[in-house]
């Protein structure tokens, strides 16, 4: 496939072509240099939400949904073929209900954060799974307001979201756009000068590309690489995007495990975690913000091998394993054998995380918790984090123990001595005290 110098997408309902654009260009930079200046730049690292826009995405069930994302760390080529809405587009014909609600509840003072709040409110307006105050707060998490205060904005959310039944919202022009099937994904090849961007739509196409460009930077959600581009001004010569490879996007359940594709976003995975794996669901709840979770992937969070990655300690405690796929075939590996050093893993050149496999609890009882210590409760990296999991049989005897920490070593770390001590024990104050002594050593 011959490389092109055109990135085509839909912006605020109209087809657009970006010409001669570096693959290292963020969506925010492109928008603002083309007079779509309602979207603001604040932190340039996906932390403040002033840059938030909305894209149409497909959920694992196959339905279309609006998803808020941080345009300051979203590389423009990753949005080729997508439909994007900014605050201007949301209010093109007349102010949207969420914009009316912000005005009626005095939800804006200086106004700098307002476009980001409007787009996050817009996403929430078309969802039907926001049923609690926590859900409301989580939808707006990631949008910082420096002067108005959050109560009027929360009042605006309640007013707008409760204004109509969900079915009537889906009947408006924006809701109707969620009923139209998008064009099928096609392989994408872009070139600007000496920089390249490729987006294969199959594993076979990926392996072929990687053989040609073995030094290419692999990108899925890009929430970490986007920060390097926007904040530290790094430039990458070649990207290969993994976000349109169907073999990485599956979620399926078996009687004994849940398998999450390496390219599945945290937002799409979380509904599958709530009941069987509450400790992992809880940690995902504190993973950055919803706009970040709308892009960040399970495979990416593990493959970056950060010692303070949020999912690794909990997955280690649950006994997770990985299915790796490469040009030579597949192999299974326990997650505790995956990390080999600081930012290093066992992944071979051209090898990807196809699935994260999380074993289900057996017939007995499972006790599992996760903890994260950070300077802020939300929207912050861990200082230290932990995952604990005990499987008990019907007599209360511990049959399996998983204890793992992040932020205490060059890699996410388990405590095999403590885990081995607990096997065959019952959970008593004495056994807990002994385990605490082992961990402290």
Short mmCIF file of C-alpha atoms in Angstrom, two decimals:
data_model
loop_
_atom_site.label_atom_id
_atom_site.label_comp_id
_atom_site.label_asym_id
_atom_site.label_seq_id
_atom_site.Cartn_x
_atom_site.Cartn_y
_atom_site.Cartn_z
CA UNK A 1 0.00 0.00 0.00
CA UNK A 2 1.51 3.32 -1.08
CA UNK A 3 1.79 5.89 1.73
CA UNK A 4 -0.45 8.96 1.53
CA UNK A 5 0.03 12.46 2.90
CA UNK A 6 -3.68 12.90 3.69
CA UNK A 7 -5.49 12.19 6.96
CA UNK A 8 -9.25 12.08 6.39
CA UNK A 9 -11.80 12.30 9.20
CA UNK A 10 -15.14 13.92 10.05
CA UNK A 11 -15.06 17.08 12.17
CA UNK A 12 -18.26 18.56 13.56
CA UNK A 13 -20.32 16.73 10.95
CA UNK A 14 -18.22 17.62 7.90
CA UNK A 15 -15.53 15.63 6.07
CA UNK A 16 -12.04 17.06 6.52
CA UNK A 17 -8.61 16.28 5.10
CA UNK A 18 -5.40 17.19 6.90
CA UNK A 19 -2.57 17.50 4.36
CA UNK A 20 1.20 17.13 4.82
CA UNK A 21 0.87 16.65 8.58
CA UNK A 22 3.59 15.07 10.71
CA UNK A 23 2.45 11.87 12.45
CA UNK A 24 3.71 13.52 15.65
CA UNK A 25 1.00 16.19 15.42
CA UNK A 26 -1.59 16.12 18.18
CA UNK A 27 -5.26 16.64 17.44
CA UNK A 28 -5.24 19.72 19.68
CA UNK A 29 -2.40 21.38 17.76
CA UNK A 30 -4.14 20.71 14.45
CA UNK A 31 -7.48 22.06 15.72
CA UNK A 32 -6.03 25.27 17.09
CA UNK A 33 -3.92 26.01 14.02
CA UNK A 34 -7.05 25.58 11.88
CA UNK A 35 -9.16 28.06 13.86
CA UNK A 36 -11.05 25.56 16.03
CA UNK A 37 -9.91 27.47 19.10
CA UNK A 38 -12.78 26.64 21.43
CA UNK A 39 -10.70 23.63 22.50
CA UNK A 40 -8.01 24.88 24.91
CA UNK A 41 -4.54 23.81 25.94
CA UNK A 42 -3.83 23.71 29.65
CA UNK A 43 -1.44 21.04 30.88
CA UNK A 44 -0.47 19.29 27.60
CA UNK A 45 -0.52 15.92 29.39
CA UNK A 46 -4.18 14.91 29.66
CA UNK A 47 -4.53 16.13 33.22
CA UNK A 48 -6.76 19.23 33.17
CA UNK A 49 -9.44 18.49 30.56
CA UNK A 50 -9.42 21.90 28.85
CA UNK A 51 -8.62 20.09 25.58
CA UNK A 52 -11.44 17.53 25.80
CA UNK A 53 -13.27 16.66 22.60
CA UNK A 54 -15.67 13.82 21.76
CA UNK A 55 -15.28 10.99 19.26
CA UNK A 56 -17.68 8.29 18.17
CA UNK A 57 -16.39 4.88 19.14
CA UNK A 58 -17.62 1.30 19.04
CA UNK A 59 -18.17 -0.63 22.27
CA UNK A 60 -17.43 -4.38 22.65
CA UNK A 61 -21.13 -5.07 22.15
CA UNK A 62 -20.96 -3.42 18.73
CA UNK A 63 -22.98 -0.32 19.59
CA UNK A 64 -21.70 3.18 18.85
CA UNK A 65 -21.14 5.66 21.66
CA UNK A 66 -19.70 9.10 22.24
CA UNK A 67 -16.37 9.06 24.08
CA UNK A 68 -14.60 12.08 25.54
CA UNK A 69 -10.83 12.13 24.94
CA UNK A 70 -7.91 14.44 25.64
CA UNK A 71 -6.98 15.99 22.30
CA UNK A 72 -3.67 17.30 23.68
CA UNK A 73 -2.21 13.77 23.78
CA UNK A 74 -4.17 12.16 20.90
CA UNK A 75 -2.01 11.91 17.78
CA UNK A 76 -3.97 13.07 14.76
CA UNK A 77 -3.33 9.98 12.57
CA UNK A 78 -4.85 7.71 15.24
CA UNK A 79 -8.18 9.44 14.53
CA UNK A 80 -8.15 8.88 10.77
CA UNK A 81 -11.60 7.85 9.59
CA UNK A 82 -13.19 8.83 12.90
CA UNK A 83 -15.93 11.34 13.73
CA UNK A 84 -14.84 14.13 16.10
CA UNK A 85 -16.90 16.81 17.82
CA UNK A 86 -15.58 19.95 19.47
CA UNK A 87 -17.45 22.48 21.58
CA UNK A 88 -18.16 24.56 18.46
CA UNK A 89 -19.77 21.63 16.68
CA UNK A 90 -21.88 20.71 19.69
CA UNK A 91 -23.42 24.19 19.57
CA UNK A 92 -23.43 24.68 15.78
CA UNK A 93 -27.15 25.08 15.15
CA UNK A 94 -28.17 26.21 18.63
CA UNK A 95 -26.85 25.67 22.14
CA UNK A 96 -27.08 22.02 23.18
CA UNK A 97 -28.97 21.07 26.34
CA UNK A 98 -25.70 20.71 28.26
CA UNK A 99 -24.65 24.21 27.20
CA UNK A 100 -28.01 25.63 28.28
CA UNK A 101 -27.66 23.86 31.62
CA UNK A 102 -24.15 25.27 32.20
CA UNK A 103 -25.44 28.80 31.55
CA UNK A 104 -28.61 28.40 33.62
CA UNK A 105 -26.63 27.09 36.62
CA UNK A 106 -23.79 29.64 36.37
CA UNK A 107 -21.33 26.82 35.67
CA UNK A 108 -18.75 29.08 34.02
CA UNK A 109 -16.73 32.06 35.22
CA UNK A 110 -13.45 32.62 33.40
CA UNK A 111 -14.61 30.03 30.85
CA UNK A 112 -11.25 28.45 30.13
CA UNK A 113 -12.32 25.00 31.36
CA UNK A 114 -15.88 25.30 30.04
CA UNK A 115 -15.36 23.70 26.58
CA UNK A 116 -13.90 20.61 28.22
CA UNK A 117 -16.73 20.37 30.71
CA UNK A 118 -19.29 20.81 27.92
CA UNK A 119 -17.82 17.95 25.89
CA UNK A 120 -17.67 15.66 28.94
CA UNK A 121 -21.27 16.61 29.78
CA UNK A 122 -22.16 15.89 26.16
CA UNK A 123 -20.77 12.35 26.42
CA UNK A 124 -22.69 11.77 29.65
CA UNK A 125 -25.91 13.11 28.09
CA UNK A 126 -26.03 10.19 25.64
CA UNK A 127 -25.15 7.48 28.15
CA UNK A 128 -27.78 5.49 30.03
CA UNK A 129 -25.50 3.99 32.69
CA UNK A 130 -25.09 7.06 34.94
CA UNK A 131 -27.30 6.20 37.88
CA UNK A 132 -25.45 7.42 40.99
CA UNK A 133 -23.63 10.52 42.20
CA UNK A 134 -20.38 8.56 41.91
CA UNK A 135 -21.14 7.89 38.24
CA UNK A 136 -21.76 11.59 37.70
CA UNK A 137 -18.53 12.58 39.42
CA UNK A 138 -16.57 9.97 37.48
CA UNK A 139 -17.88 11.27 34.16
CA UNK A 140 -16.60 14.77 34.98
CA UNK A 141 -13.38 13.52 36.55
CA UNK A 142 -10.42 14.79 34.57
CA UNK A 143 -11.94 18.22 34.00
CA UNK A 144 -10.42 20.78 36.37
CA UNK A 145 -12.19 24.03 37.21
CA UNK A 146 -10.03 26.73 38.73
CA UNK A 147 -12.61 29.33 39.68
CA UNK A 148 -16.28 28.33 39.36
CA UNK A 149 -16.35 25.42 41.78
CA UNK A 150 -17.85 22.06 40.99
CA UNK A 151 -21.30 22.31 42.55
CA UNK A 152 -22.84 24.46 39.76
CA UNK A 153 -21.32 22.19 37.15
CA UNK A 154 -22.71 19.10 38.86
CA UNK A 155 -26.08 20.84 39.04
CA UNK A 156 -25.83 21.48 35.30
CA UNK A 157 -25.13 17.79 34.71
CA UNK A 158 -28.17 16.75 36.74
CA UNK A 159 -30.39 19.25 34.94
CA UNK A 160 -29.25 18.32 31.45
CA UNK A 161 -29.04 14.57 31.89
CA UNK A 162 -32.45 14.37 33.57
CA UNK A 163 -34.19 16.57 31.02
CA UNK A 164 -35.40 13.78 28.71
CA UNK A 165 -35.72 9.99 28.63
CA UNK A 166 -32.75 8.26 27.04
CA UNK A 167 -34.77 7.18 24.01
CA UNK A 168 -35.71 10.80 23.22
CA UNK A 169 -32.08 11.91 23.46
CA UNK A 170 -31.13 9.26 20.91
CA UNK A 171 -33.77 10.68 18.57
CA UNK A 172 -32.10 14.10 18.31
CA UNK A 173 -29.59 14.80 15.48
CA UNK A 174 -26.59 13.84 17.63
CA UNK A 175 -28.29 10.70 18.90
CA UNK A 176 -29.20 9.68 15.37
CA UNK A 177 -25.53 9.78 14.37
CA UNK A 178 -25.04 6.85 16.75
CA UNK A 179 -27.42 4.77 14.64
CA UNK A 180 -25.30 4.96 11.47
CA UNK A 181 -22.75 2.21 10.94
CA UNK A 182 -19.28 3.62 10.24
CA UNK A 183 -17.28 2.58 7.20
CA UNK A 184 -15.19 -0.56 7.78
CA UNK A 185 -11.61 0.00 8.87
CA UNK A 186 -8.98 -0.17 6.15
CA UNK A 187 -5.22 -0.38 6.38
CA UNK A 188 -3.68 3.08 6.61
CA UNK A 189 -0.23 4.23 5.52
CA UNK A 190 0.86 7.86 5.95
CA UNK A 191 4.11 9.60 5.23
CA UNK A 192 5.32 13.13 5.91
CA UNK A 193 8.93 13.71 4.99
CA UNK A 194 10.92 10.98 6.74
CA UNK A 195 8.13 10.19 9.24
CA UNK A 196 5.68 7.32 8.81
CA UNK A 197 2.44 6.16 10.41
CA UNK A 198 0.85 2.78 9.72
CA UNK A 199 -2.45 1.37 10.96
CA UNK A 200 -2.88 -2.30 10.00
CA UNK A 201 -6.23 -4.05 10.40
CA UNK A 202 -4.98 -7.59 11.01
CA UNK A 203 -2.19 -9.35 12.87
CA UNK A 204 -0.79 -10.63 9.58
CA UNK A 205 -0.53 -7.08 8.24
CA UNK A 206 1.13 -5.97 11.48
CA UNK A 207 3.78 -8.70 11.33
CA UNK A 208 4.58 -7.78 7.73
CA UNK A 209 4.93 -4.10 8.63
CA UNK A 210 7.07 -4.86 11.65
CA UNK A 211 9.46 -6.91 9.55
CA UNK A 212 9.92 -3.86 7.30
CA UNK A 213 10.09 -1.34 10.17
CA UNK A 214 11.50 -3.27 13.15
CA UNK A 215 12.38 -0.08 15.05
CA UNK A 216 8.86 1.36 14.78
CA UNK A 217 7.17 2.68 17.90
CA UNK A 218 3.99 0.70 18.68
CA UNK A 219 1.01 2.77 19.77
CA UNK A 220 -2.48 1.79 20.93
CA UNK A 221 -4.33 4.43 22.97
CA UNK A 222 -1.18 6.54 23.00
CA UNK A 223 -1.86 8.10 26.39
CA UNK A 224 1.82 7.76 27.35
CA UNK A 225 3.45 8.41 24.00
CA UNK A 226 1.16 11.40 23.50
CA UNK A 227 2.55 12.95 26.68
CA UNK A 228 6.11 12.47 25.42
CA UNK A 229 5.18 14.23 22.16
CA UNK A 230 3.17 17.08 23.71
CA UNK A 231 5.13 17.67 26.90
CA UNK A 232 8.74 16.79 26.07
CA UNK A 233 8.55 17.47 22.30
CA UNK A 234 9.93 14.05 21.39
CA UNK A 235 9.59 13.04 17.76
CA UNK A 236 9.17 9.48 16.55
CA UNK A 237 10.15 8.53 13.02
CA UNK A 238 7.72 5.61 12.57
CA UNK A 239 4.53 4.58 14.33
CA UNK A 240 2.56 1.37 13.95
CA UNK A 241 -0.90 1.69 15.46
CA UNK A 242 -2.50 -1.38 17.07
CA UNK A 243 -5.93 0.10 17.69
CA UNK A 244 -7.67 -1.39 14.63
CA UNK A 245 -6.41 -4.99 14.91
CA UNK A 246 -9.53 -7.06 15.70
CA UNK A 247 -7.54 -9.93 17.21
CA UNK A 248 -6.56 -7.55 20.05
CA UNK A 249 -10.04 -6.10 20.67
CA UNK A 250 -12.03 -9.09 21.90
CA UNK A 251 -13.44 -9.65 25.38
CA UNK A 252 -14.76 -13.11 26.11
CA UNK A 253 -15.65 -15.12 29.17
CA UNK A 254 -15.03 -18.78 29.87
CA UNK A 255 -16.20 -20.80 32.89
CA UNK A 256 -12.85 -20.32 34.59
CA UNK A 257 -11.50 -16.99 33.31
CA UNK A 258 -12.11 -13.61 31.73
CA UNK A 259 -9.98 -12.80 28.68
CA UNK A 260 -9.46 -9.13 27.82
CA UNK A 261 -7.82 -8.23 24.52
CA UNK A 262 -4.60 -6.27 24.78
CA UNK A 263 -6.11 -3.44 22.73
CA UNK A 264 -9.32 -3.14 24.78
CA UNK A 265 -9.72 0.19 26.56
CA UNK A 266 -10.26 0.37 30.29
CA UNK A 267 -13.68 1.95 29.74
CA UNK A 268 -14.82 -0.99 27.63
CA UNK A 269 -13.40 -3.57 30.04
CA UNK A 270 -14.75 -2.14 33.29
CA UNK A 271 -18.36 -3.41 32.96
CA UNK A 272 -16.97 -6.96 32.77
CA UNK A 273 -14.93 -6.52 35.97
CA UNK A 274 -17.44 -5.20 38.48
CA UNK A 275 -18.92 -8.46 39.78
CA UNK A 276 -16.19 -11.10 39.34
CA UNK A 277 -13.13 -8.89 40.00
CA UNK A 278 -14.14 -5.96 42.23
CA UNK A 279 -10.56 -5.23 43.35
CA UNK A 280 -9.51 -4.68 39.73
CA UNK A 281 -12.64 -2.69 38.98
CA UNK A 282 -11.89 -0.47 41.98
CA UNK A 283 -8.31 0.18 40.82
CA UNK A 284 -9.52 1.01 37.32
CA UNK A 285 -11.91 3.49 38.89
CA UNK A 286 -8.89 5.44 40.18
CA UNK A 287 -6.95 5.01 36.93
CA UNK A 288 -6.48 8.60 35.68
CA UNK A 289 -9.83 9.91 34.38
CA UNK A 290 -12.61 8.79 32.06
CA UNK A 291 -11.15 10.61 29.01
CA UNK A 292 -7.87 8.77 29.62
CA UNK A 293 -9.62 5.43 30.21
CA UNK A 294 -11.52 5.96 26.96
CA UNK A 295 -8.15 5.59 25.18
CA UNK A 296 -5.79 3.70 27.51
CA UNK A 297 -5.57 -0.06 26.93
CA UNK A 298 -4.89 -3.02 29.20
CA UNK A 299 -2.07 -4.25 27.01
CA UNK A 300 -0.48 -0.83 26.84
CA UNK A 301 -0.53 -0.36 30.61
CA UNK A 302 1.35 -3.65 31.04
CA UNK A 303 3.69 -3.41 28.05
CA UNK A 304 5.06 -0.03 29.16
CA UNK A 305 6.29 -1.94 32.26
CA UNK A 306 6.09 1.05 34.57
CA UNK A 307 6.72 0.07 38.20
CA UNK A 308 3.79 2.31 39.16
CA UNK A 309 1.31 1.15 36.52
CA UNK A 310 -2.10 0.85 38.14
CA UNK A 311 -3.31 -2.48 36.80
CA UNK A 312 -0.20 -4.64 37.30
CA UNK A 313 -0.25 -5.16 41.10
CA UNK A 314 -3.92 -6.11 41.11
CA UNK A 315 -3.59 -8.43 38.12
CA UNK A 316 -0.54 -10.04 39.77
CA UNK A 317 -2.52 -10.64 42.97
CA UNK A 318 -5.33 -12.25 40.95
CA UNK A 319 -2.91 -14.66 39.25
CA UNK A 320 -3.32 -13.21 35.77
CA UNK A 321 -1.47 -14.56 32.78
CA UNK A 322 -0.86 -13.26 29.25
CA UNK A 323 -1.25 -14.72 25.81
CA UNK A 324 1.54 -13.31 23.67
CA UNK A 325 1.36 -13.49 19.89
CA UNK A 326 4.23 -12.97 17.49
CA UNK A 327 5.40 -13.91 14.02
CA UNK A 328 6.41 -17.34 15.34
CA UNK A 329 3.04 -18.08 16.98
CA UNK A 330 1.45 -17.84 20.42
CA UNK A 331 2.71 -18.52 23.92
CA UNK A 332 1.25 -18.23 27.42
CA UNK A 333 3.16 -16.63 30.27
CA UNK A 334 2.28 -15.84 33.88
CA UNK A 335 2.19 -12.11 34.49
CA UNK A 336 4.66 -12.50 37.36
CA UNK A 337 7.22 -13.72 34.80
CA UNK A 338 6.52 -10.87 32.35
CA UNK A 339 8.54 -8.00 33.88
CA UNK A 340 12.32 -8.40 33.71
CA UNK A 341 13.57 -4.96 34.78
CA UNK A 342 12.75 -1.27 34.78
CA UNK A 343 10.58 -0.72 31.69
CA UNK A 344 11.64 -4.13 30.39
CA UNK A 345 9.56 -7.24 29.61
CA UNK A 346 9.93 -10.65 27.97
CA UNK A 347 8.26 -9.39 24.77
CA UNK A 348 10.29 -10.34 21.72
CA UNK A 349 10.53 -8.11 18.61
CA UNK A 350 7.17 -8.10 16.86
CA UNK A 351 5.39 -9.76 19.79
CA UNK A 352 2.18 -8.34 21.25
CA UNK A 353 -0.09 -8.94 24.23
CA UNK A 354 -3.11 -10.57 22.62
CA UNK A 355 -5.05 -11.33 25.81
CA UNK A 356 -4.88 -10.73 29.53
CA UNK A 357 -6.33 -13.82 31.21
CA UNK A 358 -7.80 -13.34 34.71
CA UNK A 359 -8.81 -16.57 36.48
CA UNK A 360 -12.21 -16.63 38.15
CA UNK A 361 -12.62 -17.57 41.81
CA UNK A 362 -13.33 -21.23 42.51
CA UNK A 363 -16.20 -22.69 44.48
CA UNK A 364 -15.00 -21.24 47.79
CA UNK A 365 -14.64 -17.65 48.91
CA UNK A 366 -12.37 -14.99 47.44
CA UNK A 367 -11.16 -12.03 49.48
CA UNK A 368 -9.57 -9.37 47.27
CA UNK A 369 -8.72 -5.71 47.75
CA UNK A 370 -6.66 -3.10 45.97
CA UNK A 371 -5.07 0.03 47.37
CA UNK A 372 -3.48 3.10 45.81
CA UNK A 373 -1.62 5.83 47.70
CA UNK A 374 -1.14 9.05 45.74
CA UNK A 375 -0.97 12.77 46.44
CA UNK A 376 -4.46 13.16 45.01
CA UNK A 377 -7.20 10.54 45.27
CA UNK A 378 -7.90 10.80 41.56
CA UNK A 379 -5.96 11.83 38.48
CA UNK A 380 -2.53 11.03 39.92
CA UNK A 381 0.19 8.43 39.61
CA UNK A 382 0.80 6.01 42.46
CA UNK A 383 3.35 6.57 45.18
CA UNK A 384 2.73 2.96 46.16
CA UNK A 385 -0.07 0.58 45.24
CA UNK A 386 -1.02 -2.95 46.18
CA UNK A 387 -3.23 -5.87 45.31
CA UNK A 388 -4.20 -8.62 47.77
CA UNK A 389 -6.15 -11.77 46.96
CA UNK A 390 -6.92 -14.83 49.09
CA UNK A 391 -8.89 -17.84 47.86
CA UNK A 392 -10.44 -19.90 50.66
CA UNK A 393 -12.09 -23.30 50.57
CA UNK A 394 -15.33 -24.12 52.35
CA UNK A 395 -13.51 -24.61 55.67
CA UNK A 396 -11.87 -21.17 55.53
CA UNK A 397 -8.45 -22.57 54.67
CA UNK A 398 -6.42 -20.44 52.28
CA UNK A 399 -5.77 -22.34 49.04
CA UNK A 400 -4.13 -19.54 47.09
CA UNK A 401 -2.62 -16.18 48.03
CA UNK A 402 -1.59 -13.28 45.83
CA UNK A 403 0.26 -10.26 47.26
CA UNK A 404 1.74 -7.64 44.94
CA UNK A 405 2.97 -4.06 45.12
CA UNK A 406 3.75 -1.25 42.73
CA UNK A 407 6.19 1.59 43.40
CA UNK A 408 8.55 -0.36 45.68
CA UNK A 409 11.01 -1.74 43.11
CA UNK A 410 12.10 -1.45 39.48
CA UNK A 411 9.18 -3.68 38.51
CA UNK A 412 5.79 -4.49 40.01
CA UNK A 413 6.74 -6.90 42.80
CA UNK A 414 5.14 -9.95 44.38
CA UNK A 415 5.97 -11.33 47.85
CA UNK A 416 6.36 -15.10 47.31
CA UNK A 417 7.46 -15.79 50.91
CA UNK A 418 4.30 -14.24 52.33
CA UNK A 419 2.13 -15.97 49.73
CA UNK A 420 3.68 -19.37 50.52
CA UNK A 421 3.27 -18.85 54.26
CA UNK A 422 -0.48 -18.29 53.91
CA UNK A 423 -1.24 -21.49 51.97
CA UNK A 424 -2.99 -23.96 54.27
CA UNK A 425 -3.55 -21.33 57.00
CA UNK A 426 -6.73 -19.68 58.17
CA UNK A 427 -7.02 -15.93 58.33
CA UNK A 428 -6.34 -15.07 61.99
CA UNK A 429 -4.75 -12.07 63.73
CA UNK A 430 -1.58 -14.13 64.22
CA UNK A 431 -1.29 -15.10 60.56
CA UNK A 432 -1.93 -11.52 59.49
CA UNK A 433 0.77 -10.26 61.86
CA UNK A 434 3.27 -12.79 60.53
CA UNK A 435 2.53 -11.83 56.93
CA UNK A 436 2.92 -8.16 57.80
CA UNK A 437 6.36 -8.91 59.27
CA UNK A 438 7.36 -10.78 56.09
CA UNK A 439 6.18 -7.93 53.88
CA UNK A 440 7.98 -5.31 55.94
CA UNK A 441 11.25 -7.22 55.44
#
